[in-house]
Tab-separated table of N, CA and C in Angstrom:
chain	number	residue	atom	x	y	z
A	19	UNK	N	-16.786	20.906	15.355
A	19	UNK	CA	-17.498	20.290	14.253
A	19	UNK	C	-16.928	20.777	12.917
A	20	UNK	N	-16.877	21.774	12.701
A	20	UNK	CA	-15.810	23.091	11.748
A	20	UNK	C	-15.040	21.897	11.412
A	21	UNK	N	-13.637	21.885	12.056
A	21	UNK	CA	-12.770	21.018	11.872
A	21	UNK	C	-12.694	19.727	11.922
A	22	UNK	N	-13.350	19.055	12.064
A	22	UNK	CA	-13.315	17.825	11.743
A	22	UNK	C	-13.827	17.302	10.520
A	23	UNK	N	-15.151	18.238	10.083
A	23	UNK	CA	-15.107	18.279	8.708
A	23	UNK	C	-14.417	19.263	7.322
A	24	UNK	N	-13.821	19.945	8.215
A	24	UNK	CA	-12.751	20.360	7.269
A	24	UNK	C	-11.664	19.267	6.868
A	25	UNK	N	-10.599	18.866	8.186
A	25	UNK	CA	-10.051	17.744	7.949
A	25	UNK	C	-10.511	16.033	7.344
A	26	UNK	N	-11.726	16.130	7.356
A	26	UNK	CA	-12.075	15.358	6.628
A	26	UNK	C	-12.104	15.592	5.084
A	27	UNK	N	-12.527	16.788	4.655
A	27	UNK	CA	-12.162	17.333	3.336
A	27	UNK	C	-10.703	17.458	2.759
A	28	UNK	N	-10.087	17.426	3.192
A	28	UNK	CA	-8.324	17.377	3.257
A	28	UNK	C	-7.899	15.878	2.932
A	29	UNK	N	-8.555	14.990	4.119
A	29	UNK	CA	-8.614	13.823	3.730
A	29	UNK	C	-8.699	13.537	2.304
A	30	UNK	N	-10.184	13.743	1.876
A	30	UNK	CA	-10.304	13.419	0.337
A	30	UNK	C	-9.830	13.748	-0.442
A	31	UNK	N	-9.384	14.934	-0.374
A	31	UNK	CA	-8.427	15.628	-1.344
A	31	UNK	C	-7.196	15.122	-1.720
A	32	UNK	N	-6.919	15.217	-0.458
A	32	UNK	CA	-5.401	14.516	-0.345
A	32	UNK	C	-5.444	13.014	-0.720
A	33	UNK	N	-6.662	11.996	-0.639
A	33	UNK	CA	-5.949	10.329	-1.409
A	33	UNK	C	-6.470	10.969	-2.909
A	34	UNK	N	-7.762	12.086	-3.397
A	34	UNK	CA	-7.818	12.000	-4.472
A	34	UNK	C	-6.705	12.923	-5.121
A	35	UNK	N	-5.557	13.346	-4.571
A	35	UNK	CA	-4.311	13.894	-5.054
A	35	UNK	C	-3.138	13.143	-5.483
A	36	UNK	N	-3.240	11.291	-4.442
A	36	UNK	CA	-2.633	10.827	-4.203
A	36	UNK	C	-2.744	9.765	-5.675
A	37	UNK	N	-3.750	9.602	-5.527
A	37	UNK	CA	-4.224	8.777	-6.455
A	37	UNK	C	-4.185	9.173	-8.059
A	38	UNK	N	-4.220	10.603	-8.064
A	38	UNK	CA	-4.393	10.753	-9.264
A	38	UNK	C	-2.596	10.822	-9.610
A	39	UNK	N	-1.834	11.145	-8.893
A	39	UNK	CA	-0.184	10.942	-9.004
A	39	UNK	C	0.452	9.780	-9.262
A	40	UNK	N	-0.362	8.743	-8.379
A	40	UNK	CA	-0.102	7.825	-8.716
A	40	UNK	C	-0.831	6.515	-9.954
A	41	UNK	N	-1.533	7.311	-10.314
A	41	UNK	CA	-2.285	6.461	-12.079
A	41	UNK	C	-1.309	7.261	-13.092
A	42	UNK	N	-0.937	8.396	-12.872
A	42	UNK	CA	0.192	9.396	-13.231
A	42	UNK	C	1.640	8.492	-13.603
A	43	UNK	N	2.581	7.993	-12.409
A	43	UNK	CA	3.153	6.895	-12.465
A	43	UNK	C	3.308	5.813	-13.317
A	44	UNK	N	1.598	5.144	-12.659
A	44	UNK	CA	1.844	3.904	-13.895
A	44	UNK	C	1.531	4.341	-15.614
A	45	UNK	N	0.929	5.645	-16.275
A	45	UNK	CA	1.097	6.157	-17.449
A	45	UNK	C	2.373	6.164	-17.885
A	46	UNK	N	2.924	6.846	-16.925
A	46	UNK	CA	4.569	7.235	-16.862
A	46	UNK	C	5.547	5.759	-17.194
A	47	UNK	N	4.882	4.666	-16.397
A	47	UNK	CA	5.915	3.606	-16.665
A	47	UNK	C	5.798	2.577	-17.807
A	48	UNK	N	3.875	3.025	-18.181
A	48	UNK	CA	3.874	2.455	-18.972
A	48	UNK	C	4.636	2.916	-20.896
A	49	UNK	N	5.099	4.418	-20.620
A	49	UNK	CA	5.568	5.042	-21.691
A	49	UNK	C	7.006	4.618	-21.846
A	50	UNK	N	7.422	4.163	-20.452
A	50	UNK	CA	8.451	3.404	-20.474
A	50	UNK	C	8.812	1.961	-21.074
A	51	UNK	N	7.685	1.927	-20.675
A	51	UNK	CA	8.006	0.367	-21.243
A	51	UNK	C	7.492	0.064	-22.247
A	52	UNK	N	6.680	0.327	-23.243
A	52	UNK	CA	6.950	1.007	-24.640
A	52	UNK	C	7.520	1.137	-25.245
A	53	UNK	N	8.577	2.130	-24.659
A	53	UNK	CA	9.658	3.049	-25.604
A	53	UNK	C	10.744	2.088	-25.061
A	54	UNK	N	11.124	1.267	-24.257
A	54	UNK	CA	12.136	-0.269	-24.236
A	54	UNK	C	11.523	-1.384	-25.029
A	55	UNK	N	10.174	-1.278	-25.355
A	55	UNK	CA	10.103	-2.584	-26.137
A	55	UNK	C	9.897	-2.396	-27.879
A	56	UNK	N	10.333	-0.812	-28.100
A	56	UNK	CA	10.667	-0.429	-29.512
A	56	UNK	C	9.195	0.004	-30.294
A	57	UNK	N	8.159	-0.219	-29.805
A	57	UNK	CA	6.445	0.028	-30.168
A	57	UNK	C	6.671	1.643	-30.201
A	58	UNK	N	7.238	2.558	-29.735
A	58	UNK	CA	7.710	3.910	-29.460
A	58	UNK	C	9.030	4.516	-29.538
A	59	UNK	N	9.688	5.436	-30.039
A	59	UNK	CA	10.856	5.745	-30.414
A	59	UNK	C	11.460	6.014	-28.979
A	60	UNK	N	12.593	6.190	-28.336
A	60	UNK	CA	13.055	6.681	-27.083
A	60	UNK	C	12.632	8.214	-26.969
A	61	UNK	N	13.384	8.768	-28.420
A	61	UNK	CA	12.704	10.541	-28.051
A	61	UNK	C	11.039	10.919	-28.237
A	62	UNK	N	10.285	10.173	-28.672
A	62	UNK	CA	8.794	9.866	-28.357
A	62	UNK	C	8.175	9.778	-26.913
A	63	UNK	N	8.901	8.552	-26.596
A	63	UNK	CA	8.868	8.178	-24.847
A	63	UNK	C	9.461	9.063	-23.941
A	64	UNK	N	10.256	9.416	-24.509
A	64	UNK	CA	10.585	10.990	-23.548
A	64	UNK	C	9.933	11.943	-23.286
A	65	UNK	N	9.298	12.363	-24.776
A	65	UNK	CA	8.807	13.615	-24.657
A	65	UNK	C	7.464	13.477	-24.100
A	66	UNK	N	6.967	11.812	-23.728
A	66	UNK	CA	5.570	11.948	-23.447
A	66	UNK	C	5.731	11.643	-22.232
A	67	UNK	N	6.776	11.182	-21.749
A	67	UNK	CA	7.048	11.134	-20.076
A	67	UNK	C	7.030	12.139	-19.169
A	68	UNK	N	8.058	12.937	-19.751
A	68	UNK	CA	8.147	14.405	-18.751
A	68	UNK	C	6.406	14.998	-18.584
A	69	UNK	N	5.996	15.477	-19.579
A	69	UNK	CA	4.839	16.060	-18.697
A	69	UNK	C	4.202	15.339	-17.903
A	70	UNK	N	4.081	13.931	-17.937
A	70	UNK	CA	3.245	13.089	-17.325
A	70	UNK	C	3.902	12.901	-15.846
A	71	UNK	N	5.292	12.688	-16.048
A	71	UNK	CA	6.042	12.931	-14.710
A	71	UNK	C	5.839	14.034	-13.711
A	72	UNK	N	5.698	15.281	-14.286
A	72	UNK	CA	5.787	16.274	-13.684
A	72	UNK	C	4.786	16.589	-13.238
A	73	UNK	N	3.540	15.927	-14.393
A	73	UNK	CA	1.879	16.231	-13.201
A	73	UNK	C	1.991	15.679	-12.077
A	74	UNK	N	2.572	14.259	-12.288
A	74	UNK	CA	2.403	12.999	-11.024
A	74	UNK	C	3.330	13.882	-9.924
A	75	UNK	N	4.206	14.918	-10.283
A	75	UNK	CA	5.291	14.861	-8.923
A	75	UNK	C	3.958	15.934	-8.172
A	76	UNK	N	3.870	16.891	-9.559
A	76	UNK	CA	2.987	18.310	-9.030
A	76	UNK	C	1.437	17.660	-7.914
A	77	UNK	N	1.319	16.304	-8.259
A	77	UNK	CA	-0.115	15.922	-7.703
A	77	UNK	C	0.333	15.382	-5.963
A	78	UNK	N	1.731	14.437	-6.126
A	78	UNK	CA	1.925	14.001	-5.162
A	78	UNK	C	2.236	15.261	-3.638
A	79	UNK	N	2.802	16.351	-4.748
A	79	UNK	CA	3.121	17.346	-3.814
A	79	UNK	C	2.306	17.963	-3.087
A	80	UNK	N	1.038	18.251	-3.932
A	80	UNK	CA	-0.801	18.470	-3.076
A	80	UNK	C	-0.683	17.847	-2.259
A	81	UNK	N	-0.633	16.281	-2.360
A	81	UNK	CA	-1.093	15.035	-1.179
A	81	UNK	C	0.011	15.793	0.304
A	82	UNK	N	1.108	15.992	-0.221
A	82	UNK	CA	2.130	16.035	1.002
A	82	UNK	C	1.016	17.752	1.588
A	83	UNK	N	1.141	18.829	1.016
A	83	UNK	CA	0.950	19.885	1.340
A	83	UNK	C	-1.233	20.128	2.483
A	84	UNK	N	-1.790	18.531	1.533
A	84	UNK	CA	-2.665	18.909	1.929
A	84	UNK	C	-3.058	17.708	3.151
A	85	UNK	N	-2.084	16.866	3.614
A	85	UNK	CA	-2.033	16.117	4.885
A	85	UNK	C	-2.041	17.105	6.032
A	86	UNK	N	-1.235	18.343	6.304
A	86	UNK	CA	-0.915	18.729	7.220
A	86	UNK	C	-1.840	20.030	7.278
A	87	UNK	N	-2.665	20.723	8.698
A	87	UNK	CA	-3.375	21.500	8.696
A	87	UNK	C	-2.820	22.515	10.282
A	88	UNK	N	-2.129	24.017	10.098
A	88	UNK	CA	-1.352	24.167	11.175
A	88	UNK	C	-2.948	25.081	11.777
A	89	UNK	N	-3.256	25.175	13.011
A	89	UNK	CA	-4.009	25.738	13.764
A	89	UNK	C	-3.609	26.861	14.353
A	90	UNK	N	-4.627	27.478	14.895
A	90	UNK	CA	-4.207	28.884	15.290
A	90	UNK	C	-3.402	29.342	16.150
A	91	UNK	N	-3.167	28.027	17.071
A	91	UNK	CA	-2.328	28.690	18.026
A	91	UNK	C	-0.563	27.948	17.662
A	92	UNK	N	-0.403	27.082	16.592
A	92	UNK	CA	0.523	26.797	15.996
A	92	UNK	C	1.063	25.709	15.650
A	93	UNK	N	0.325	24.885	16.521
A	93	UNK	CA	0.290	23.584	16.294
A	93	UNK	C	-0.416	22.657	15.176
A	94	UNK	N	0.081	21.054	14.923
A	94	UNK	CA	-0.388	20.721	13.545
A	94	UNK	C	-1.526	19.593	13.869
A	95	UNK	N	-1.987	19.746	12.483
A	95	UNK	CA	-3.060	18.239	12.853
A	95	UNK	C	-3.065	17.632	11.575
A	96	UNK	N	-3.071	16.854	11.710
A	96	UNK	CA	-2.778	15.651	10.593
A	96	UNK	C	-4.320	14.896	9.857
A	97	UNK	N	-4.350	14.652	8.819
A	97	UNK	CA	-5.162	14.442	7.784
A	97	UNK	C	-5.013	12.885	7.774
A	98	UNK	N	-4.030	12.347	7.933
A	98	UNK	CA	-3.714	10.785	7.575
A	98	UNK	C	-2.609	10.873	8.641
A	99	UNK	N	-2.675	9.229	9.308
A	99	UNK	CA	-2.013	9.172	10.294
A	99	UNK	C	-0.523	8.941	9.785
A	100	UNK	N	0.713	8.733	10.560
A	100	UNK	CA	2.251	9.354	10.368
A	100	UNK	C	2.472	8.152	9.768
A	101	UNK	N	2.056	6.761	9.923
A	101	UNK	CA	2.671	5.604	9.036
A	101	UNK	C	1.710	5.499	7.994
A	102	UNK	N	0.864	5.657	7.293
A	102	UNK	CA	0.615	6.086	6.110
A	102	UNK	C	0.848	7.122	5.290
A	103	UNK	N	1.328	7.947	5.929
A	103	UNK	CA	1.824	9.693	5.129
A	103	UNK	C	3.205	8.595	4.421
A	104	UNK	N	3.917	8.040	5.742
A	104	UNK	CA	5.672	8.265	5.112
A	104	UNK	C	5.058	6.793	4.027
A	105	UNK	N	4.535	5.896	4.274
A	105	UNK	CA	4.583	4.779	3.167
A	105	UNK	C	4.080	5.475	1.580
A	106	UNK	N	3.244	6.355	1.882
A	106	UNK	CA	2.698	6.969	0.365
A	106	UNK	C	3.683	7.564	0.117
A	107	UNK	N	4.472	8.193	1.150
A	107	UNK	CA	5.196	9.615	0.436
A	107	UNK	C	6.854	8.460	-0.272
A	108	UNK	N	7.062	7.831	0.657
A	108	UNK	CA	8.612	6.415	-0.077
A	108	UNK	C	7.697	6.045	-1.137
A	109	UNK	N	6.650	5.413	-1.109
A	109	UNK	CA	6.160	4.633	-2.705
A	109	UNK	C	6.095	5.699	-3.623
A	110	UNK	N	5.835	7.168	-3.445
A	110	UNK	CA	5.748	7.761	-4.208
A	110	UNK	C	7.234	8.601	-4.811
A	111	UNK	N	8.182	8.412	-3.431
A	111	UNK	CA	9.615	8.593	-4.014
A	111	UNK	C	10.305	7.949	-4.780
A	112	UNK	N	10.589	6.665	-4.695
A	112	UNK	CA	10.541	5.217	-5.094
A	112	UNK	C	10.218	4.872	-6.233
A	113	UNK	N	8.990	5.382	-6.815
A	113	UNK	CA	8.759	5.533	-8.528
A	113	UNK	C	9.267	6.660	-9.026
A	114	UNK	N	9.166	7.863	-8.795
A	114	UNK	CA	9.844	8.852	-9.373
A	114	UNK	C	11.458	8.498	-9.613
A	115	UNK	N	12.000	7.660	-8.336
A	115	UNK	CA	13.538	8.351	-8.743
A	115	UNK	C	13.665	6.371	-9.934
A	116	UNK	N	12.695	5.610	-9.825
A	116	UNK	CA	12.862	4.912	-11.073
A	116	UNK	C	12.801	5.003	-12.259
A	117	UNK	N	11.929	5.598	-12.464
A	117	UNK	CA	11.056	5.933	-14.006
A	117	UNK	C	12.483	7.455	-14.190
A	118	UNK	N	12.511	7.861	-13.055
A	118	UNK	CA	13.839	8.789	-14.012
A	118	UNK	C	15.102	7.900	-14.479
A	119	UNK	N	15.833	7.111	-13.307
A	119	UNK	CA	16.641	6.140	-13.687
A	119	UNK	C	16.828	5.529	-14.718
A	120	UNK	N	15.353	5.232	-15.472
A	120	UNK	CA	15.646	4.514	-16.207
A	120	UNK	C	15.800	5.530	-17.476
A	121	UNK	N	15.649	6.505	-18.094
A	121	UNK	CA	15.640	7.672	-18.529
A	121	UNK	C	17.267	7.925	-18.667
A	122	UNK	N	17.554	7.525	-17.586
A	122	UNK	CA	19.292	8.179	-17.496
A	122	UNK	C	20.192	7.335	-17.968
A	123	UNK	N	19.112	5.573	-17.519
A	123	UNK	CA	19.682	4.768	-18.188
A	123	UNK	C	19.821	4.602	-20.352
A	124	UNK	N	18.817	5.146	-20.623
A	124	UNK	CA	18.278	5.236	-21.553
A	124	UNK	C	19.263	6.245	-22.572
A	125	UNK	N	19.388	7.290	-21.777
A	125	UNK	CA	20.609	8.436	-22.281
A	125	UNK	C	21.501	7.649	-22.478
A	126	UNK	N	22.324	7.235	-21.246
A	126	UNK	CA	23.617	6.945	-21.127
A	126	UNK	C	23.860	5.572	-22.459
A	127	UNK	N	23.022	4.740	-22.344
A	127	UNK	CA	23.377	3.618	-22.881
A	127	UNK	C	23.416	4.139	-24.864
A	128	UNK	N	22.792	5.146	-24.676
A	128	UNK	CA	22.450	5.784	-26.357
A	128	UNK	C	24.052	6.302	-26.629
A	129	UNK	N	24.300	7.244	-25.534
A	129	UNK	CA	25.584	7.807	-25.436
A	129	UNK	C	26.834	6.733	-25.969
A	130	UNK	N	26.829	6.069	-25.173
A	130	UNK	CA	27.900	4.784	-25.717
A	130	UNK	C	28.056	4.549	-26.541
A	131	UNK	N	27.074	4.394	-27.085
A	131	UNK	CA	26.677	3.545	-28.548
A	131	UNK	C	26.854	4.473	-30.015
A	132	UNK	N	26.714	5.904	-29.273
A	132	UNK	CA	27.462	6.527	-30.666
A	132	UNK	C	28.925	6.815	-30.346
A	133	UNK	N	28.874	6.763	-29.291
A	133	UNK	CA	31.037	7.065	-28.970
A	133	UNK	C	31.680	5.751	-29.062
A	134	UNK	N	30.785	5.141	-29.444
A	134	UNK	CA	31.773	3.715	-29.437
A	134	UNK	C	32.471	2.675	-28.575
A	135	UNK	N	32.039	3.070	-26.884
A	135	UNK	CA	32.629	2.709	-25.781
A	135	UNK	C	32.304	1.108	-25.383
A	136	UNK	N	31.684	0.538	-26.296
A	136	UNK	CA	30.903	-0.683	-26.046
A	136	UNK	C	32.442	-1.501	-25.944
């Protein structure tokens, strides 16, 4: 009984970890898209991205850490079943390595444009 409502507490934790990473995200993309449609300077949109990025990675990383529960004799038990862990954990890879992308895109294309490479 112990454990099942423990893992049920894990449960909640873990989508309300998930969730809060991922409203994290769309803040994140929306600073993006902002700072591409000129309403925000690029080094504005930067500087308000990173922390917001880094909560969302720090939140998603709870979700991963608090799915899995190892027992005493060593074995694991799971909080959310194995095809919902990996779909949250890709959607949640999947925005991160975009919202940086575009960041790099954002550098690079600035870069050009004062070296003249256009």
């Amino acid at each position: 009984m112990k454990d099942r409502k423990a893992m049920k507490t894990r449960r909640i934790l873990a989508i309300i970890c998930y969730t809060i990473g991922f409203c994290a995200y769309g803040a994140a993309g929306y600073v993006c898209w902002l700072s591409w449609n000129g309403t925000i300077s690029d080094k504005q949109g930067f500087l308000t991205f990173l922390p917001i990025w880094i909560v969302s990675y720090w939140f998603n990383t709870f979700f991963s850490q608090l799915v899995c529960r190892v027992k005493k004799g060593g074995s694991r038990q799971w909080a959310i079943k194995k095809r919902a862990r990996h779909v949250l954990s890709d959607i949640s890879t999947v925005l991160s390595v975009v919202l940086l992308c575009f960041w790099i895109y954002v550098y690079v294309s600035q870069y050009t444009e004062l070296l003249n490479f256009k």
